[in-house]
PDB file of C-alpha atoms in Angstrom:
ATOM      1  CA  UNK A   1     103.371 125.406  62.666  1.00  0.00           C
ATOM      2  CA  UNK A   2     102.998 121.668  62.286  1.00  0.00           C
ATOM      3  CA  UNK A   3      99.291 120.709  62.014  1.00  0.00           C
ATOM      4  CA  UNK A   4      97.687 118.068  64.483  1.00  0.00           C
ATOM      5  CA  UNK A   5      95.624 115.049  63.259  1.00  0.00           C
ATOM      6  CA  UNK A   6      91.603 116.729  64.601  1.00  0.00           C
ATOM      7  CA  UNK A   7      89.124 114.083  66.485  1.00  0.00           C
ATOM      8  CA  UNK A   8      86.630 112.412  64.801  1.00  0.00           C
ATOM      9  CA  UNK A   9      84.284 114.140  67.308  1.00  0.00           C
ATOM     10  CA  UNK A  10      81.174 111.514  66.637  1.00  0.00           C
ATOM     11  CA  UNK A  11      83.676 108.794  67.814  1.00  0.00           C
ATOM     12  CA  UNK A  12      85.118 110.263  71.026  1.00  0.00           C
ATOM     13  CA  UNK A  13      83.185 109.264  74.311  1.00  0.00           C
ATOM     14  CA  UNK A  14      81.985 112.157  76.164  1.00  0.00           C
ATOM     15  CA  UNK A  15      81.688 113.669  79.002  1.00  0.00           C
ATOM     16  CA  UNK A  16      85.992 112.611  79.896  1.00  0.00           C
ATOM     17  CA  UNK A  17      87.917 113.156  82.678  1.00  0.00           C
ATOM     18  CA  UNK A  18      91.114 115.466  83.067  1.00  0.00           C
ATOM     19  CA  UNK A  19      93.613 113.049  81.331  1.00  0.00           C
ATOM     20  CA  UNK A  20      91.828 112.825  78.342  1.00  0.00           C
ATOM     21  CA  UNK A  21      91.032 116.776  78.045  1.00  0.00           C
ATOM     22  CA  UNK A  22      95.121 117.095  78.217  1.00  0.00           C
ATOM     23  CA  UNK A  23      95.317 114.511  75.792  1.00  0.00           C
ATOM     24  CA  UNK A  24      93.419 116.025  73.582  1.00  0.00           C
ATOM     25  CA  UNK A  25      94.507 119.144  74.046  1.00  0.00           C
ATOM     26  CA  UNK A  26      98.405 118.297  73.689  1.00  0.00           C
ATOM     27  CA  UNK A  27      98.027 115.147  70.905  1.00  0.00           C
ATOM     28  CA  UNK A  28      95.075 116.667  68.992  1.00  0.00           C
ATOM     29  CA  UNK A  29      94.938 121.005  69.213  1.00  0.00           C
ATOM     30  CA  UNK A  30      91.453 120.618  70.398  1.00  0.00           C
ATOM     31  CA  UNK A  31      89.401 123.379  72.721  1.00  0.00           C
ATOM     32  CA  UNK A  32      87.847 122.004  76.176  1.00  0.00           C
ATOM     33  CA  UNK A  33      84.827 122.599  77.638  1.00  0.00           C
ATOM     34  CA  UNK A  34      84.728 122.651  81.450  1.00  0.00           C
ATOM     35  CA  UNK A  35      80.726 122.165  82.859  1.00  0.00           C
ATOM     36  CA  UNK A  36      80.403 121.832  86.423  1.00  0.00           C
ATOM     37  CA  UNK A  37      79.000 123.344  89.614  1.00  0.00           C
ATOM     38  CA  UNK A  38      77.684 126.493  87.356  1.00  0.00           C
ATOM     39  CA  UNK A  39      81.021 127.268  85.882  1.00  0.00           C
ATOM     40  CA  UNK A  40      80.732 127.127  82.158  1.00  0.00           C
ATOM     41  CA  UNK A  41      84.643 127.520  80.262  1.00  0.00           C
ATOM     42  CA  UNK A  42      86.809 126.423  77.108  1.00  0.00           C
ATOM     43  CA  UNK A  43      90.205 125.693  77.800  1.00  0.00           C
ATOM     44  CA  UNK A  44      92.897 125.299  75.291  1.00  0.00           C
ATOM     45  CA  UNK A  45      96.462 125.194  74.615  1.00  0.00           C
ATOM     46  CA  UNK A  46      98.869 127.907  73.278  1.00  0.00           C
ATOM     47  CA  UNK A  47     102.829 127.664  72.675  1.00  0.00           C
ATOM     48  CA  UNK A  48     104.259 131.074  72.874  1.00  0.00           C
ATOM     49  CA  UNK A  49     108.089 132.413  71.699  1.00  0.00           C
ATOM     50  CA  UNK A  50     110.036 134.408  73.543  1.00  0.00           C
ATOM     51  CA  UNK A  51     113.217 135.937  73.650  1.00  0.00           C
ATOM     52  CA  UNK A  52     115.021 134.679  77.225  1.00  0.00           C
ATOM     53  CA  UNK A  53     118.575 134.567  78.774  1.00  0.00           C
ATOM     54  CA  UNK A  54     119.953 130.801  78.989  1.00  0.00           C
ATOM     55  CA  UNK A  55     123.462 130.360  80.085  1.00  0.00           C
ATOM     56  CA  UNK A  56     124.716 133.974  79.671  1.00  0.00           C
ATOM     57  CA  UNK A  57     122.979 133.833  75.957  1.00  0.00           C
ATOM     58  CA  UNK A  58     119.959 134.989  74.776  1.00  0.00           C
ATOM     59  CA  UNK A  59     117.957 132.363  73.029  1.00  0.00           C
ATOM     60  CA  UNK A  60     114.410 131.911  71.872  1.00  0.00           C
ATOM     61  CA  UNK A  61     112.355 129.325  74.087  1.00  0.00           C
ATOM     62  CA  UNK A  62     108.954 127.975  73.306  1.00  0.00           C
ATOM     63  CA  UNK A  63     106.678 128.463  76.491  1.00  0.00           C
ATOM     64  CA  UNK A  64     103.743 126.558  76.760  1.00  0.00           C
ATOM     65  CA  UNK A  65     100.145 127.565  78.333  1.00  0.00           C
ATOM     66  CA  UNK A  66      96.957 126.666  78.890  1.00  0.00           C
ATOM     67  CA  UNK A  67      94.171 129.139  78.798  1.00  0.00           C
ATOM     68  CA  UNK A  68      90.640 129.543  79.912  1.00  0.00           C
ATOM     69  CA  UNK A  69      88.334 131.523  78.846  1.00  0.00           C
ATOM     70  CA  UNK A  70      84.229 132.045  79.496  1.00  0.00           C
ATOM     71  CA  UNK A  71      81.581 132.667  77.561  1.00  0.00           C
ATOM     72  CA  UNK A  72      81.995 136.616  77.697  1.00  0.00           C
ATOM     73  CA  UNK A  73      86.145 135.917  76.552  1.00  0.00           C
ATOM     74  CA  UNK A  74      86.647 136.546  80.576  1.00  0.00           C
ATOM     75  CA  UNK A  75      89.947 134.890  81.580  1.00  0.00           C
ATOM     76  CA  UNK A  76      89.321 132.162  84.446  1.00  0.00           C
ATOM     77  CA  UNK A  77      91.118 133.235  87.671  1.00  0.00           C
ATOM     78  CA  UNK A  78      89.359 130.741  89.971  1.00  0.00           C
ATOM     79  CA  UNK A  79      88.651 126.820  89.832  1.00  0.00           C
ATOM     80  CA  UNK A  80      87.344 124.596  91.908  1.00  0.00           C
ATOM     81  CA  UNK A  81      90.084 121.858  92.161  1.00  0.00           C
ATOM     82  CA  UNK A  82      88.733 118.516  93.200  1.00  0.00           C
ATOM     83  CA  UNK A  83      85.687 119.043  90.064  1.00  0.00           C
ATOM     84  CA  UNK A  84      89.095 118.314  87.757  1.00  0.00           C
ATOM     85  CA  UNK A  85      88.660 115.068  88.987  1.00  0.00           C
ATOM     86  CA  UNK A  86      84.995 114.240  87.778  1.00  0.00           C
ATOM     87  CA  UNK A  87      84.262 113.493  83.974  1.00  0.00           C
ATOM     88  CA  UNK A  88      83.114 116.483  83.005  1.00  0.00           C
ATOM     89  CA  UNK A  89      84.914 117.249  80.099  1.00  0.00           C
ATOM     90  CA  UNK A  90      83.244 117.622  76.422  1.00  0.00           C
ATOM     91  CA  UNK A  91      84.941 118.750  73.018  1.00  0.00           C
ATOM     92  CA  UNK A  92      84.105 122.336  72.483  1.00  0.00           C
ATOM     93  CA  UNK A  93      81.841 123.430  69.306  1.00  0.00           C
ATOM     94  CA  UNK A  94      82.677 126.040  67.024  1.00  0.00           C
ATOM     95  CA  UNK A  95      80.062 127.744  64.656  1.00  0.00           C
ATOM     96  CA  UNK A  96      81.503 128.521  60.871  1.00  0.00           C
ATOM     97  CA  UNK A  97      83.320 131.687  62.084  1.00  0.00           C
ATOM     98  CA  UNK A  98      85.452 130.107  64.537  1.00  0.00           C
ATOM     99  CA  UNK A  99      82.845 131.442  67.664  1.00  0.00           C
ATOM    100  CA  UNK A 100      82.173 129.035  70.454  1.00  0.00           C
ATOM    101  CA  UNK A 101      78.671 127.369  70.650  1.00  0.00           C
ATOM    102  CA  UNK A 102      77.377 128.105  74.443  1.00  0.00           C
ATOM    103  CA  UNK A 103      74.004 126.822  74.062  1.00  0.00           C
ATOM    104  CA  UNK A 104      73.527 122.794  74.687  1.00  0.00           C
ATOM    105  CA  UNK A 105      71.961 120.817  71.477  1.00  0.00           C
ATOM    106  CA  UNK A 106      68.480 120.121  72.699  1.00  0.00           C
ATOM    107  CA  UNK A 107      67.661 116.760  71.176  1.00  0.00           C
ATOM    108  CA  UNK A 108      63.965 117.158  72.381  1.00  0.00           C
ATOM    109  CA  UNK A 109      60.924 117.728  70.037  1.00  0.00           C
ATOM    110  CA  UNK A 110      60.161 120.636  68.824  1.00  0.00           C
ATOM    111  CA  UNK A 111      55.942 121.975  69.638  1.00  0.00           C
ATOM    112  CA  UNK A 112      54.806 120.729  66.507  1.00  0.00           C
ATOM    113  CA  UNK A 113      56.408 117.372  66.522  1.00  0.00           C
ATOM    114  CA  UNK A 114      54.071 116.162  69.364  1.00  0.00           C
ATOM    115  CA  UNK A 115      50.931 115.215  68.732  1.00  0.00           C
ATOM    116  CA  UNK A 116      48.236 116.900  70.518  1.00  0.00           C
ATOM    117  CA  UNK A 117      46.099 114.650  72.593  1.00  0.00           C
ATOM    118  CA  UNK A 118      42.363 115.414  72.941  1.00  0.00           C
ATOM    119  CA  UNK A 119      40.946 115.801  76.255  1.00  0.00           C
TER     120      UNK A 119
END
């Protein structure tokens, strides 16, 4: 399997729209995150083999998919359709063992970073 050039994450704009999740996925191997409306998924794409008739022959084809999966490795079997349009695409975060980070990065200070203020 060929290997794809990975995103410099820290340079990619995010949230992006449809287009550039495809993009990425096709061009790049990456994993999408879908946010919106209370769904929460990755998406990604897979090339599977498989043995198929073509012409009167049997050949093997390469079959392309794109799967989605949720937080609890639940397949996705319903989407709303017009959120595709919306930027809410990010790049989806892996830990060191290859599971998906879920939680958001909270950039906020933590309790004993803020300084108490007399009353």
């Amino acid at each position: 399997m060929a290997s794809k050039p990975l995103l410099n994450i820290d340079k990619v704009k995010e949230p992006f729209n449809l287009g550039k999740a495809l993009h990425y996925m096709e061009e790049n191997g990456e994993f999408i995150r879908f946010q919106h409306n209370g769904q929460d998924f990755y998406m990604y794409q897979s090339t599977e083999t498989r043995p198929v008739f073509v012409n009167g022959k049997r050949q093997l084809v390469e079959l392309n998919h794109v799967r989605a999966f949720d937080r609890y490795h639940t397949p996705i079997t319903t989407l709303d359709l017009t959120s595709l349009f919306e930027e809410v695409f990010t790049i989806m975060r892996f830990d060191e063992y290859g599971e998906p980070i879920w939680e958001e990065e909270d950039d906020s200070p933590s309790p004993e970073e803020i300084d108490s203020v007399s009353l």
